[in-house]
Coordinates of C-alpha atoms in Angstrom, one line a residue:
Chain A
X20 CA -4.6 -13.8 3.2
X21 CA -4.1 -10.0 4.4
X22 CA -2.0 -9.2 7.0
X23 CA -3.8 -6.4 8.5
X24 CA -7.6 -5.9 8.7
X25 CA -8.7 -2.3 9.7
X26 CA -12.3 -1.7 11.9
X27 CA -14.0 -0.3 11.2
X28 CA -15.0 -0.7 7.6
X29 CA -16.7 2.6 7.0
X30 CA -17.0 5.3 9.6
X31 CA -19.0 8.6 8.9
X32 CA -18.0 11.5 11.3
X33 CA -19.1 15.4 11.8
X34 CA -16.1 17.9 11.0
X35 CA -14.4 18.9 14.2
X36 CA -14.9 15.5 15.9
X37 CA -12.4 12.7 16.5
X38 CA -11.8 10.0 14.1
X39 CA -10.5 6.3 15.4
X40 CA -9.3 3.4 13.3
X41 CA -8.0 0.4 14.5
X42 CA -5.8 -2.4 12.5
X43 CA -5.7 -5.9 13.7
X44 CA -2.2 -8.3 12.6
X45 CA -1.7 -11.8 12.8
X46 CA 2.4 -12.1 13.5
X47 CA 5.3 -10.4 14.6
X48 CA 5.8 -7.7 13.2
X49 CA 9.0 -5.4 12.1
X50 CA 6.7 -2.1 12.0
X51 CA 3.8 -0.9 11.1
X52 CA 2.5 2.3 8.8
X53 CA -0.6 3.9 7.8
X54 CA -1.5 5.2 5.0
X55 CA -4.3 7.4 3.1
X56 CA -5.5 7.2 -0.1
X57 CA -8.3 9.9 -1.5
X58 CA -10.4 8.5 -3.9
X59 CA -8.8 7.5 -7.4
X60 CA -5.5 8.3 -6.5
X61 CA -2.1 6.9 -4.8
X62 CA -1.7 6.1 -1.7
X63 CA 0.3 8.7 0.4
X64 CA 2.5 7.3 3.4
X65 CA 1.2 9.0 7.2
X66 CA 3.2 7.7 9.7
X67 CA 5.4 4.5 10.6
X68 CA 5.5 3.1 13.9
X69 CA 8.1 0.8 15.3
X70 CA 7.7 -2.6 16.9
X71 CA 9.7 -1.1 19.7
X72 CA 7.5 2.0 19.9
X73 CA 4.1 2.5 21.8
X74 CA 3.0 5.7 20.3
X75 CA 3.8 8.3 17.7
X76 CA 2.2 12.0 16.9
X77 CA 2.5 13.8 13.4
X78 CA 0.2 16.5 13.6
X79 CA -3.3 16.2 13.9
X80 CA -2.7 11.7 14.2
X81 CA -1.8 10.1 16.5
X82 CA -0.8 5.9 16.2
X83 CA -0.4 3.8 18.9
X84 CA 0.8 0.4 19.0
X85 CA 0.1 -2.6 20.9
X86 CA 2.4 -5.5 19.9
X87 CA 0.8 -8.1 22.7
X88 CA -2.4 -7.9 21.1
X89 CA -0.9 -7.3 17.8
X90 CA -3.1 -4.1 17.0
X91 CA -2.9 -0.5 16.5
X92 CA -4.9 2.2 15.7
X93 CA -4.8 5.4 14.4
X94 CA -6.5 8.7 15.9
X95 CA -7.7 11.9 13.5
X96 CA -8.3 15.0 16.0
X97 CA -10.2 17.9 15.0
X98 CA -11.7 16.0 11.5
X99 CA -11.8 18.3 8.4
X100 CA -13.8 17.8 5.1
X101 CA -9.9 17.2 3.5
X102 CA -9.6 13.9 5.6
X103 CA -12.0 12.0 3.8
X104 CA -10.4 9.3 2.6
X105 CA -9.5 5.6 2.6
X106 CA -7.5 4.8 5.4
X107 CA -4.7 1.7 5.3
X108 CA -2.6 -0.2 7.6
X109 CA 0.5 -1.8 6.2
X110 CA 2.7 -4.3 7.9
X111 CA 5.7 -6.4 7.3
X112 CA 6.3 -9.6 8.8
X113 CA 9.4 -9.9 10.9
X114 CA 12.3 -11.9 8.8
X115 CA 10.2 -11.0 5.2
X116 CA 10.6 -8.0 3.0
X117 CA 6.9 -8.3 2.3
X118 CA 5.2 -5.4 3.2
X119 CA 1.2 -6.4 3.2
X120 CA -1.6 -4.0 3.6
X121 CA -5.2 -4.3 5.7
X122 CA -8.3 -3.9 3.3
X123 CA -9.0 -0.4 5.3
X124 CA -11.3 2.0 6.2
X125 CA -13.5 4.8 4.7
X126 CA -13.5 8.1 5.8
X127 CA -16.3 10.4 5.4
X128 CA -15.9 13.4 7.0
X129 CA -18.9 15.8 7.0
X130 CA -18.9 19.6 6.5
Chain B
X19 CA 11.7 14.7 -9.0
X20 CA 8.8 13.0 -10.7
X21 CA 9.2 10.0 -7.6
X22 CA 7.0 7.1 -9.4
X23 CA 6.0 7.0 -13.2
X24 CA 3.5 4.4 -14.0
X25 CA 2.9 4.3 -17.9
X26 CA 0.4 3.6 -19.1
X27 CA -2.7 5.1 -16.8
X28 CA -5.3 3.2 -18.5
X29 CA -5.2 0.4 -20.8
X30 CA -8.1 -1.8 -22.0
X31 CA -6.9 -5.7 -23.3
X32 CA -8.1 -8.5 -24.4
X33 CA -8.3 -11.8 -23.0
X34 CA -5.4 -13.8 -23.9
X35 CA -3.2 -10.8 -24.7
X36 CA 0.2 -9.9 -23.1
X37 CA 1.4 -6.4 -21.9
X38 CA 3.6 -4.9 -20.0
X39 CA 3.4 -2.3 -17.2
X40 CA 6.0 0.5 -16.6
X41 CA 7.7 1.5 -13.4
X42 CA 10.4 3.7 -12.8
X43 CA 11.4 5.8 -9.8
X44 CA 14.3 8.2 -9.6
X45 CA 15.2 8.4 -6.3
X46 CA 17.6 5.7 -6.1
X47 CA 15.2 3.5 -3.6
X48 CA 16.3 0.1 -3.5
X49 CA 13.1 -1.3 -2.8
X50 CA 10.0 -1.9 -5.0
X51 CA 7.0 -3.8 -5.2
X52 CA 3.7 -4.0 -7.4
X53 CA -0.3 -4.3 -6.2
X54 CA -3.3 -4.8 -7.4
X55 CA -6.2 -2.9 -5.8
X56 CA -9.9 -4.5 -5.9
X57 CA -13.0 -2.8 -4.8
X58 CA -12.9 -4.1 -0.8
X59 CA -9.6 -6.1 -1.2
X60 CA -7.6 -3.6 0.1
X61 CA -4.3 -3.7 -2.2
X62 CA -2.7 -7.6 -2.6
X63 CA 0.8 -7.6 -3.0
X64 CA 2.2 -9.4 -6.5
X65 CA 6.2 -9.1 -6.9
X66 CA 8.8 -7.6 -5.1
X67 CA 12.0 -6.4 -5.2
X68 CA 14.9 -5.6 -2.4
X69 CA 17.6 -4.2 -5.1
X70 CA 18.5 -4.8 -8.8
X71 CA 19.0 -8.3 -9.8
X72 CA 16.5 -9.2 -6.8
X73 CA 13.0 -10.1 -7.2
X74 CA 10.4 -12.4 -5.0
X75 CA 6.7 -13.6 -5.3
X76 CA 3.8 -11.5 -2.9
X77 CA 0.8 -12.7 -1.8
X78 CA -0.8 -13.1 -5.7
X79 CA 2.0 -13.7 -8.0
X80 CA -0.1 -16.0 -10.5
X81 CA -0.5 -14.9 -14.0
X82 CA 2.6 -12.0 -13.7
X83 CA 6.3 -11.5 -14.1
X84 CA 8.9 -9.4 -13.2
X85 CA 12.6 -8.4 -13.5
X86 CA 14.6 -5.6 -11.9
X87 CA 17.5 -5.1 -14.6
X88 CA 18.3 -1.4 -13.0
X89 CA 17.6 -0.1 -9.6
X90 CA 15.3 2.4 -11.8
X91 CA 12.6 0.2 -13.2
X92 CA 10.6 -2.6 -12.3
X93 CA 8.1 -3.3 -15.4
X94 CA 5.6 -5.8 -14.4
X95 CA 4.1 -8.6 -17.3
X96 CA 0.9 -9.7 -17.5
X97 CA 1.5 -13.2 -19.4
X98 CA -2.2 -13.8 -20.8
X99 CA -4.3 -11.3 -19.6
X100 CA -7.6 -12.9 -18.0
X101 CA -10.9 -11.0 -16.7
X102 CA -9.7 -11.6 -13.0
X103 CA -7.0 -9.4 -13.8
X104 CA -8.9 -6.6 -14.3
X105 CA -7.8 -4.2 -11.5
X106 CA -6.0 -1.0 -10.2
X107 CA -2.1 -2.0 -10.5
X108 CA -0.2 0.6 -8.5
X109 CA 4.3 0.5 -8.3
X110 CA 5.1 2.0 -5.0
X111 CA 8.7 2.1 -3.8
X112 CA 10.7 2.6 -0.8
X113 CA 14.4 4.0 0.7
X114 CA 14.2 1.4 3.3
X115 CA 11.6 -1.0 4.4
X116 CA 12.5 -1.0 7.8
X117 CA 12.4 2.8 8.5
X118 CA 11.0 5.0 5.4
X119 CA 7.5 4.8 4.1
X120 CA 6.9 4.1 0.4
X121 CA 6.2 6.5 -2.5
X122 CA 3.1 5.6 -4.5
X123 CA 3.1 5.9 -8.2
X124 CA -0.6 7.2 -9.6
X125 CA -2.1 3.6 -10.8
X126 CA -2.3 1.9 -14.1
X127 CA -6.4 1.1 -14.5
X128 CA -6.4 -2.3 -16.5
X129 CA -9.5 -3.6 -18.0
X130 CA -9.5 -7.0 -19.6
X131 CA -12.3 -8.1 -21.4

């Protein structure tokens, strides 16, 4: 079973507006990362949050982290037609190597 | 810098047949796994490696094999390909788990019929 499940599944947003995602894990965790993936393609690393961190900026996103109730979520300010995409969460469970990603969210930002 | 190669990018087999997918990264990360991407699966990890000489089973490891003979590569077998393994495949790898993101090769699209 997936670590991680993102919410929500789909989210359709005007450009200029705020995007939120949230991701959801089921156990401790050594840290956590987003990811985007535009359509077709690779996925391309965001941003990587620590277990011991509560919240981390790069650029236009913003994570936070919540490890007591084992969420986070990911904020897209000022949304642009370029951050339509498929949006991941990727975990690894603390003492593993295996890094295990949420089934993620779709972005549709519109001009 | 050409970060990950995946070879080939699409590849049709049939079922029964055996084939091997390539990997190789050149930027001397020591950590490397393989998934498989399914329309609203999200991506499913299959094998992974921590360093040369090192492999362990993901979440859905039935039906593939690896080996990591050089830090470089990490090919990934397909036994006897089946229908269910039709799928995205995408190598990604990493500098370090616990601090570094990973680098995403482009996807092998497999088709099994």
């Amino acid at each position: 079973s997936q670590q991680g499940e993102e919410d929500p599944q789909a989210l359709s947003i005007q450009e200029g507006e705020n995007a939120t995602m949230n991701c959801s894990y089921k156990t401790s965790i050594n840290n956590l990362q987003w990811y985007r993936q535009n359509s077709g393609r690779g996925l391309v690393h965001l941003i990587l949050i620590r277990s011991n961190e509560r919240e981390k900026h790069s650029g236009r996103l913003r994570v936070t982290l919540d490890t007591s109730k084992k969420s986070s979520s990911l904020l897209i300010t000022a949304s642009r037609a370029a951050d339509t995409a498929s949006y991941f969460c990727a975990t690894v469970f603390s003492g593993t190597y295996k890094y295990i990603f949420g089934t993620g969210t779709r972005l549709k930002v519109l001009a | 810098n050409a970060g990950v190669t995946q070879t080939p990018k699409f590849q049709v087999l049939k079922t029964g047949q055996s084939m091997t997918l390539q990997c190789a990264q050149d930027m001397n990360h020591e950590y490397m796994s393989w998934y498989r991407q399914d329309p609203g699966m999200g991506l499913r990890l299959i094998h992974y490696s921590v360093g040369a000489g090192i492999t362990d089973q993901g979440e859905v490891p039935n039906g593939y094999n690896v080996s990591r003979s050089t830090t470089e590569d990490f090919p990934l077998r397909l036994l006897s390909a089946a229908p269910s393994q039709t799928s995205v495949y995408f190598c990604a790898s990493s500098y370090s788990i616990g601090n570094y993101g990973y680098t995403f090769g482009s996807g092998t699209r497999l088709t099994v019929v």
